[in-house]
mmCIF file of C-alpha atoms and ligand atoms in Angstrom:
data_model
loop_
_atom_site.group_PDB
_atom_site.id
_atom_site.type_symbol
_atom_site.label_atom_id
_atom_site.label_comp_id
_atom_site.label_asym_id
_atom_site.label_seq_id
_atom_site.Cartn_x
_atom_site.Cartn_y
_atom_site.Cartn_z
ATOM 1 C CA MET A 296 8.942 56.328 19.938
ATOM 2 C CA LYS A 297 7.184 56.629 16.473
ATOM 3 C CA VAL A 298 4.063 54.606 16.167
ATOM 4 C CA ARG A 299 4.636 52.753 12.768
ATOM 5 C CA LYS A 300 2.042 49.850 12.940
ATOM 6 C CA ALA A 301 -1.561 49.568 12.867
ATOM 7 C CA VAL A 302 -3.648 46.405 13.860
ATOM 8 C CA ILE A 303 -7.077 46.011 12.038
ATOM 9 C CA PRO A 304 -8.947 43.337 13.508
ATOM 10 C CA VAL A 305 -11.521 41.778 10.917
ATOM 11 C CA ALA A 306 -11.904 38.378 12.163
ATOM 12 C CA GLY A 307 -15.324 38.472 14.060
ATOM 13 C CA LEU A 308 -18.223 36.760 12.661
ATOM 14 C CA GLY A 309 -20.513 39.651 12.054
ATOM 15 C CA THR A 310 -23.515 38.101 13.386
ATOM 16 C CA ARG A 311 -25.305 41.685 13.779
ATOM 17 C CA PHE A 312 -25.057 42.098 10.007
ATOM 18 C CA LEU A 313 -26.586 38.574 8.903
ATOM 19 C CA PRO A 314 -27.487 37.660 6.330
ATOM 20 C CA ALA A 315 -25.505 40.245 4.432
ATOM 21 C CA SER A 316 -22.326 39.237 6.138
ATOM 22 C CA LYS A 317 -22.592 35.452 5.452
ATOM 23 C CA ALA A 318 -20.539 35.020 2.317
ATOM 24 C CA ILE A 319 -19.264 38.828 2.218
ATOM 25 C CA PRO A 320 -17.266 40.310 4.935
ATOM 26 C CA LYS A 321 -19.061 43.206 6.567
ATOM 27 C CA GLU A 322 -15.809 45.256 6.049
ATOM 28 C CA MET A 323 -16.454 44.670 2.430
ATOM 29 C CA LEU A 324 -19.983 46.273 2.328
ATOM 30 C CA THR A 325 -20.000 49.509 0.500
ATOM 31 C CA VAL A 326 -20.276 53.112 1.792
ATOM 32 C CA VAL A 327 -20.930 55.228 -1.324
ATOM 33 C CA ASP A 328 -18.220 53.825 -3.418
ATOM 34 C CA ARG A 329 -15.637 52.008 -1.483
ATOM 35 C CA PRO A 330 -15.887 49.079 1.199
ATOM 36 C CA THR A 331 -15.701 50.321 4.764
ATOM 37 C CA ILE A 332 -12.178 48.720 5.282
ATOM 38 C CA GLN A 333 -10.664 51.098 2.676
ATOM 39 C CA TYR A 334 -11.919 54.125 4.495
ATOM 40 C CA ILE A 335 -10.051 52.627 7.648
ATOM 41 C CA VAL A 336 -7.026 51.831 5.812
ATOM 42 C CA GLU A 337 -7.110 55.296 4.228
ATOM 43 C CA GLU A 338 -7.309 56.787 7.819
ATOM 44 C CA ALA A 339 -4.264 54.977 9.002
ATOM 45 C CA VAL A 340 -2.279 56.037 6.056
ATOM 46 C CA ALA A 341 -3.296 59.658 6.322
ATOM 47 C CA SER A 342 -1.944 59.375 9.948
ATOM 48 C CA GLY A 343 1.329 58.405 9.094
ATOM 49 C CA ILE A 344 1.212 54.696 9.819
ATOM 50 C CA GLU A 345 3.649 52.552 7.836
ATOM 51 C CA GLU A 346 2.434 49.020 8.091
ATOM 52 C CA ILE A 347 -0.841 47.359 8.598
ATOM 53 C CA ILE A 348 -1.527 44.105 10.246
ATOM 54 C CA LEU A 349 -4.772 42.681 9.376
ATOM 55 C CA VAL A 350 -6.369 40.000 11.690
ATOM 56 C CA THR A 351 -8.370 37.796 9.435
ATOM 57 C CA SER A 352 -10.132 34.533 9.507
ATOM 58 C CA GLU A 353 -11.646 31.961 7.006
ATOM 59 C CA GLY A 354 -13.857 33.779 4.453
ATOM 60 C CA LYS A 355 -12.333 37.079 4.592
ATOM 61 C CA SER A 356 -9.991 36.774 1.881
ATOM 62 C CA ALA A 357 -11.974 39.453 -0.184
ATOM 63 C CA ILE A 358 -10.495 41.996 2.095
ATOM 64 C CA GLU A 359 -7.010 40.924 1.260
ATOM 65 C CA ASN A 360 -7.765 40.708 -2.333
ATOM 66 C CA HIS A 361 -9.243 44.113 -2.337
ATOM 67 C CA PHE A 362 -5.680 45.573 -1.523
ATOM 68 C CA ASP A 363 -3.874 43.477 -3.793
ATOM 69 C CA TYR A 364 -2.673 44.138 -7.295
ATOM 70 C CA ASP A 365 -4.883 42.499 -10.014
ATOM 71 C CA PHE A 366 -2.710 41.885 -13.120
ATOM 72 C CA GLU A 367 -5.503 40.679 -15.379
ATOM 73 C CA LEU A 368 -8.012 43.374 -14.418
ATOM 74 C CA ASP A 369 -5.262 46.029 -14.887
ATOM 75 C CA THR A 370 -4.401 44.892 -18.255
ATOM 76 C CA VAL A 371 -8.036 44.586 -19.363
ATOM 77 C CA LEU A 372 -8.653 48.289 -18.037
ATOM 78 C CA GLN A 373 -5.529 49.619 -19.724
ATOM 79 C CA MET A 374 -6.727 47.805 -23.046
ATOM 80 C CA LYS A 375 -10.055 49.417 -22.577
ATOM 81 C CA LYS A 376 -8.438 52.855 -22.106
ATOM 82 C CA LYS A 377 -10.018 53.140 -18.666
ATOM 83 C CA ASP A 378 -6.939 54.783 -17.352
ATOM 84 C CA LYS A 379 -8.538 56.675 -14.688
ATOM 85 C CA MET A 380 -9.819 53.535 -12.983
ATOM 86 C CA ALA A 381 -6.760 51.425 -13.585
ATOM 87 C CA GLU A 382 -4.936 54.300 -11.824
ATOM 88 C CA GLU A 383 -7.528 54.182 -8.727
ATOM 89 C CA LEU A 384 -7.099 50.501 -8.463
ATOM 90 C CA ASN A 385 -3.290 50.718 -8.654
ATOM 91 C CA HIS A 386 -3.506 53.589 -5.996
ATOM 92 C CA ILE A 387 -5.370 51.184 -3.712
ATOM 93 C CA SER A 388 -2.926 48.431 -4.014
ATOM 94 C CA ASN A 389 0.010 50.735 -3.435
ATOM 95 C CA LEU A 390 -1.575 52.429 -0.420
ATOM 96 C CA ILE A 391 0.568 50.551 2.471
ATOM 97 C CA ASP A 392 2.130 47.498 3.121
ATOM 98 C CA ILE A 393 -0.200 45.031 4.433
ATOM 99 C CA VAL A 394 0.446 41.674 6.329
ATOM 100 C CA SER A 395 -2.339 39.299 7.529
ATOM 101 C CA VAL A 396 -2.378 37.142 10.630
ATOM 102 C CA ARG A 397 -5.029 34.473 10.936
ATOM 103 C CA GLN A 398 -7.026 34.213 14.009
ATOM 104 C CA LYS A 399 -8.031 30.634 13.899
ATOM 105 C CA LYS A 400 -11.158 30.827 16.164
ATOM 106 C CA PRO A 401 -13.373 34.057 16.823
ATOM 107 C CA LEU A 402 -12.173 34.053 20.521
ATOM 108 C CA GLY A 403 -12.859 37.726 21.081
ATOM 109 C CA LEU A 404 -11.194 41.138 20.086
ATOM 110 C CA GLY A 405 -8.560 40.601 22.816
ATOM 111 C CA HIS A 406 -7.614 37.087 21.377
ATOM 112 C CA ALA A 407 -7.443 38.850 17.880
ATOM 113 C CA ILE A 408 -4.907 41.577 19.089
ATOM 114 C CA TRP A 409 -3.046 39.039 20.936
ATOM 115 C CA SER A 410 -2.522 37.049 17.878
ATOM 116 C CA THR A 411 -0.393 39.937 16.318
ATOM 117 C CA ARG A 412 2.014 39.824 19.038
ATOM 118 C CA ASN A 413 4.995 38.474 17.066
ATOM 119 C CA VAL A 414 4.321 40.883 14.091
ATOM 120 C CA VAL A 415 3.895 44.044 16.228
ATOM 121 C CA GLY A 416 6.940 43.274 18.517
ATOM 122 C CA ASN A 417 8.072 45.470 21.287
ATOM 123 C CA GLU A 418 6.585 48.931 19.922
ATOM 124 C CA PRO A 419 3.338 50.838 20.560
ATOM 125 C CA PHE A 420 0.861 50.446 17.883
ATOM 126 C CA VAL A 421 -2.530 51.644 16.701
ATOM 127 C CA VAL A 422 -5.725 49.510 16.636
ATOM 128 C CA LEU A 423 -8.725 50.448 14.387
ATOM 129 C CA LEU A 424 -11.493 48.351 14.489
ATOM 130 C CA GLY A 425 -12.587 47.068 10.968
ATOM 131 C CA ASP A 426 -16.198 48.293 11.366
ATOM 132 C CA ASP A 427 -15.990 51.553 13.069
ATOM 133 C CA LEU A 428 -15.965 54.406 10.565
ATOM 134 C CA VAL A 429 -15.125 57.911 11.877
ATOM 135 C CA LEU A 430 -15.886 61.073 9.949
ATOM 136 C CA SER A 431 -13.615 64.061 10.958
ATOM 137 C CA LYS A 432 -11.741 66.900 9.535
ATOM 138 C CA GLU A 433 -8.365 65.580 11.043
ATOM 139 C CA PRO A 434 -8.220 61.654 10.967
ATOM 140 C CA CYS A 435 -8.946 60.415 14.460
ATOM 141 C CA CYS A 436 -6.018 58.081 14.460
ATOM 142 C CA LEU A 437 -3.779 61.438 13.963
ATOM 143 C CA GLN A 438 -5.446 63.208 16.642
ATOM 144 C CA MET A 439 -4.606 60.293 18.813
ATOM 145 C CA LEU A 440 -1.043 60.197 17.738
ATOM 146 C CA SER A 441 -0.695 63.897 18.447
ATOM 147 C CA LEU A 442 -1.742 63.150 22.256
ATOM 148 C CA PHE A 443 0.613 60.060 22.304
ATOM 149 C CA ASP A 444 3.566 62.202 21.316
ATOM 150 C CA GLU A 445 3.013 64.175 24.624
ATOM 151 C CA VAL A 446 1.886 61.645 26.991
ATOM 152 C CA HIS A 447 3.557 58.357 25.565
ATOM 153 C CA GLU A 448 1.037 56.033 27.256
ATOM 154 C CA SER A 449 -1.822 54.017 25.921
ATOM 155 C CA ILE A 450 -4.801 56.055 24.617
ATOM 156 C CA VAL A 451 -8.540 54.799 24.223
ATOM 157 C CA ALA A 452 -10.827 57.015 21.898
ATOM 158 C CA ILE A 453 -14.018 57.729 23.609
ATOM 159 C CA GLN A 454 -17.419 59.372 22.815
ATOM 160 C CA ARG A 455 -20.186 60.722 24.885
ATOM 161 C CA VAL A 456 -23.295 58.529 24.621
ATOM 162 C CA PRO A 457 -26.716 58.902 26.227
ATOM 163 C CA MET A 458 -26.791 57.319 29.760
ATOM 164 C CA ASP A 459 -29.308 54.801 28.789
ATOM 165 C CA GLN A 460 -26.996 53.450 26.235
ATOM 166 C CA THR A 461 -23.951 53.121 28.478
ATOM 167 C CA GLY A 462 -24.950 49.278 28.915
ATOM 168 C CA GLN A 463 -23.835 48.825 25.238
ATOM 169 C CA TYR A 464 -20.175 49.983 25.624
ATOM 170 C CA GLY A 465 -17.130 49.773 27.604
ATOM 171 C CA ILE A 466 -17.252 52.788 29.772
ATOM 172 C CA VAL A 467 -14.423 54.873 31.136
ATOM 173 C CA GLU A 468 -14.270 56.826 34.653
ATOM 174 C CA GLY A 469 -11.595 59.060 34.971
ATOM 175 C CA GLN A 470 -10.131 62.524 35.800
ATOM 176 C CA GLN A 471 -9.773 65.302 33.275
ATOM 177 C CA TYR A 472 -6.209 65.788 32.308
ATOM 178 C CA LYS A 473 -6.670 68.598 29.725
ATOM 179 C CA GLU A 474 -9.276 69.603 27.023
ATOM 180 C CA ARG A 475 -10.897 66.430 25.692
ATOM 181 C CA THR A 476 -8.218 64.231 27.729
ATOM 182 C CA TYR A 477 -8.947 62.132 30.733
ATOM 183 C CA LYS A 478 -6.643 59.914 32.940
ATOM 184 C CA VAL A 479 -8.397 56.692 33.009
ATOM 185 C CA GLU A 480 -9.236 55.288 36.569
ATOM 186 C CA LYS A 481 -11.813 52.799 35.789
ATOM 187 C CA MET A 482 -13.225 50.577 33.083
ATOM 188 C CA ILE A 483 -16.272 48.667 32.909
ATOM 189 C CA GLU A 484 -17.520 46.593 29.864
ATOM 190 C CA LYS A 485 -21.222 47.038 29.471
ATOM 191 C CA PRO A 486 -22.268 48.443 32.875
ATOM 192 C CA ALA A 487 -25.289 47.478 34.341
ATOM 193 C CA HIS A 488 -27.957 50.427 34.581
ATOM 194 C CA GLY A 489 -27.109 52.635 37.533
ATOM 195 C CA THR A 490 -23.737 51.156 37.969
ATOM 196 C CA THR A 491 -21.742 54.212 36.434
ATOM 197 C CA SER A 492 -22.278 57.932 36.426
ATOM 198 C CA SER A 493 -19.925 58.247 33.403
ATOM 199 C CA ASP A 494 -21.148 58.667 29.680
ATOM 200 C CA MET A 495 -17.691 58.104 28.274
ATOM 201 C CA ALA A 496 -17.823 55.221 25.860
ATOM 202 C CA ILE A 497 -14.796 53.324 24.338
ATOM 203 C CA ILE A 498 -14.936 53.436 20.412
ATOM 204 C CA GLY A 499 -12.872 51.411 17.913
ATOM 205 C CA ARG A 500 -9.561 53.468 18.209
ATOM 206 C CA TYR A 501 -6.686 52.610 20.459
ATOM 207 C CA ILE A 502 -2.986 53.279 20.823
ATOM 208 C CA LEU A 503 -1.718 50.457 22.928
ATOM 209 C CA GLN A 504 1.873 49.710 24.487
ATOM 210 C CA PRO A 505 3.249 46.294 23.808
ATOM 211 C CA ASP A 506 2.801 45.703 27.635
ATOM 212 C CA ILE A 507 -0.842 44.865 26.584
ATOM 213 C CA PHE A 508 0.228 41.401 25.095
ATOM 214 C CA PRO A 509 1.463 39.657 28.396
ATOM 215 C CA LEU A 510 -1.769 41.026 30.106
ATOM 216 C CA LEU A 511 -3.941 39.667 27.250
ATOM 217 C CA GLU A 512 -2.133 36.228 27.515
ATOM 218 C CA GLU A 513 -3.086 36.123 31.137
ATOM 219 C CA THR A 514 -6.868 37.150 30.595
ATOM 220 C CA GLU A 515 -9.387 34.626 31.306
ATOM 221 C CA PRO A 516 -12.092 34.329 28.792
ATOM 222 C CA GLY A 517 -15.027 36.533 30.093
ATOM 223 C CA HIS A 518 -18.392 37.087 28.581
ATOM 224 C CA GLY A 519 -19.453 34.575 25.712
ATOM 225 C CA GLY A 520 -16.280 32.667 26.365
ATOM 226 C CA GLU A 521 -14.355 35.485 24.562
ATOM 227 C CA ILE A 522 -10.987 37.200 25.638
ATOM 228 C CA GLN A 523 -12.150 40.663 26.242
ATOM 229 C CA LEU A 524 -9.915 43.462 25.489
ATOM 230 C CA THR A 525 -11.203 45.769 28.148
ATOM 231 C CA ASP A 526 -10.088 43.354 30.799
ATOM 232 C CA ALA A 527 -6.686 43.520 29.809
ATOM 233 C CA LEU A 528 -7.059 47.454 29.207
ATOM 234 C CA LEU A 529 -7.816 47.746 32.804
ATOM 235 C CA LYS A 530 -5.058 45.873 33.813
ATOM 236 C CA LEU A 531 -2.760 48.097 31.624
ATOM 237 C CA ALA A 532 -4.264 51.368 32.807
ATOM 238 C CA GLU A 533 -3.436 50.191 36.542
ATOM 239 C CA LYS A 534 0.178 49.193 35.368
ATOM 240 C CA ARG A 535 1.528 52.105 33.662
ATOM 241 C CA GLY A 536 -1.282 54.372 33.204
ATOM 242 C CA MET A 537 -3.871 55.239 30.256
ATOM 243 C CA TYR A 538 -5.731 58.206 28.789
ATOM 244 C CA ALA A 539 -9.013 58.390 27.309
ATOM 245 C CA TYR A 540 -9.392 60.967 24.371
ATOM 246 C CA GLU A 541 -12.540 62.684 23.272
ATOM 247 C CA PHE A 542 -11.824 62.762 19.656
ATOM 248 C CA GLU A 543 -13.262 65.497 17.296
ATOM 249 C CA GLY A 544 -15.509 64.081 14.745
ATOM 250 C CA VAL A 545 -18.368 61.347 14.337
ATOM 251 C CA ARG A 546 -18.253 57.713 14.740
ATOM 252 C CA PHE A 547 -20.481 55.110 12.906
ATOM 253 C CA ASP A 548 -20.625 51.579 13.970
ATOM 254 C CA ALA A 549 -20.823 50.164 10.402
ATOM 255 C CA GLY A 550 -21.082 46.575 11.899
ATOM 256 C CA ASP A 551 -24.709 47.614 12.860
ATOM 257 C CA LYS A 552 -27.268 47.969 10.360
ATOM 258 C CA LEU A 553 -28.733 51.198 11.396
ATOM 259 C CA GLY A 554 -25.133 52.583 12.032
ATOM 260 C CA TYR A 555 -24.216 51.539 8.658
ATOM 261 C CA LEU A 556 -27.297 53.286 7.007
ATOM 262 C CA LYS A 557 -26.403 56.440 9.036
ATOM 263 C CA ALA A 558 -22.848 56.144 7.523
ATOM 264 C CA ILE A 559 -24.066 56.020 4.003
ATOM 265 C CA ILE A 560 -25.890 59.159 4.472
ATOM 266 C CA ALA A 561 -23.129 61.073 6.179
ATOM 267 C CA PHE A 562 -20.622 60.019 3.718
ATOM 268 C CA GLY A 563 -22.754 60.369 0.717
ATOM 269 C CA ILE A 564 -23.993 63.779 1.314
ATOM 270 C CA ARG A 565 -20.294 64.821 1.492
ATOM 271 C CA HIS A 566 -19.092 62.877 -1.679
ATOM 272 C CA PRO A 567 -17.449 65.503 -4.241
ATOM 273 C CA GLU A 568 -19.416 64.397 -6.939
ATOM 274 C CA LEU A 569 -22.592 62.867 -5.939
ATOM 275 C CA GLY A 570 -23.090 64.907 -2.622
ATOM 276 C CA ASP A 571 -25.239 67.469 -3.841
ATOM 277 C CA ASP A 572 -27.839 65.578 -5.690
ATOM 278 C CA PHE A 573 -27.943 62.917 -3.071
ATOM 279 C CA ARG A 574 -28.592 65.552 -0.411
ATOM 280 C CA LYS A 575 -31.204 67.015 -2.378
ATOM 281 C CA TYR A 576 -32.918 63.425 -2.747
ATOM 282 C CA ILE A 577 -32.801 62.947 0.828
ATOM 283 C CA LYS A 578 -34.531 66.132 1.493
ATOM 284 C CA ASP A 579 -37.087 65.253 -0.970
ATOM 285 C CA VAL A 580 -37.674 61.794 0.752
ATOM 286 C CA ALA A 581 -37.844 63.551 4.031
ATOM 287 C CA ALA A 582 -40.666 65.887 2.704
ATOM 288 C CA GLY A 583 -42.388 62.925 1.513
ATOM 289 C CA LEU A 584 -41.843 63.903 -2.280
ATOM 290 C CA GLU A 585 -40.086 60.692 -3.459
ATOM 291 C CA LEU A 586 -40.282 57.309 -2.684
HETATM 292 P P1 UTP B 634 -17.692 43.013 16.978
HETATM 293 O O1 UTP B 634 -18.346 42.353 18.055
HETATM 294 O O2 UTP B 634 -17.935 44.563 16.579
HETATM 295 O O3 UTP B 634 -17.742 42.320 15.614
HETATM 296 O O4 UTP B 634 -16.086 43.117 17.265
HETATM 297 P P2 UTP B 634 -18.098 40.735 15.276
HETATM 298 O O5 UTP B 634 -18.076 39.879 16.165
HETATM 299 O O6 UTP B 634 -17.613 40.540 13.942
HETATM 300 O O7 UTP B 634 -19.775 41.285 15.111
HETATM 301 P P3 UTP B 634 -20.998 40.685 15.697
HETATM 302 O O8 UTP B 634 -21.089 41.310 17.072
HETATM 303 O O9 UTP B 634 -21.103 39.261 15.604
HETATM 304 O O10 UTP B 634 -22.101 41.329 14.821
HETATM 305 C C1 UTP B 634 -15.226 44.401 17.078
HETATM 306 C C2 UTP B 634 -14.279 43.990 16.261
HETATM 307 O O11 UTP B 634 -13.345 42.919 16.716
HETATM 308 C C3 UTP B 634 -13.112 42.083 15.608
HETATM 309 C C4 UTP B 634 -14.167 42.254 14.737
HETATM 310 O O12 UTP B 634 -13.867 41.785 13.339
HETATM 311 C C5 UTP B 634 -14.455 43.605 14.844
HETATM 312 O O13 UTP B 634 -13.759 44.380 14.012
HETATM 313 N N1 UTP B 634 -13.086 40.746 16.115
HETATM 314 C C6 UTP B 634 -13.929 40.364 16.995
HETATM 315 C C7 UTP B 634 -12.258 39.858 15.680
HETATM 316 O O14 UTP B 634 -11.257 40.164 14.902
HETATM 317 N N2 UTP B 634 -12.083 38.601 16.485
HETATM 318 C C8 UTP B 634 -13.109 38.189 17.238
HETATM 319 O O15 UTP B 634 -13.012 36.960 17.498
HETATM 320 C C9 UTP B 634 -14.057 38.949 17.619
#
């Protein structure tokens, strides 16, 4: 079955990015020349997704507005003969159909995904976390969709992390199925030191079978009173199988201050117009020549 829909949860509070995220959603913070959420929507579009379901909350309307058509702005840009910018803004609003679902309380990522059950319906879907950026030749989501065409079961994207950082992630244990791909046997959310020998950490890209919804429904609130996605994922893995896919590319946690700064540098030095000058500037800074 073709995967047509992508869920992008953006309803979290963004406490790690305060004070910047107090009045501006962290997904609207700019990496070079566009907000992080735009990179994520573009990844979904480049992967052939046809509809995006944003899970939003109060105070996140700037995200919806960013992808909306702004008649007034368009008219002014046309009058001022700023055709290229008008074209770019129209391109953004025409990218893809986007619908929003409200998560009324920030009860966790699991709850955010559960909130989309009626809009997703009974079909497999992609989840892209609104603050996880991936830099790769082939979009991460597309890499996962190619694997899905073969295995037809849920997939979590993973990256290798240093063993002393496993406690910050959901960790997967499993047997290798083929290159870069593992059959999930166990999942542990933020394991205590020494409780796993695996360094395979789940990042913010998933393909999920709709069987996840009833499992989320019966998941009791866990850590911090939130409904954890990992708890339901483990049940789904036991029920009908799941794969972990070590994607090709680099992931940035743009919801974290250091991760965000790294993303700006990585995307900045690759920018077609600014990249060369920016790369030179960074070299100069590193050599202590500029402040
Ligand atoms: P995070 O924990 O990274 O985001 O959740 P957060 O809760 O916004 O940030 P901090 O930890 O307070 O700084 C992962 C993803 O799940 C979404 C977030 O928007 C983010 O994309 N999320 C989280 C929801 O949509 N709803 C929630 O209740 C919690």
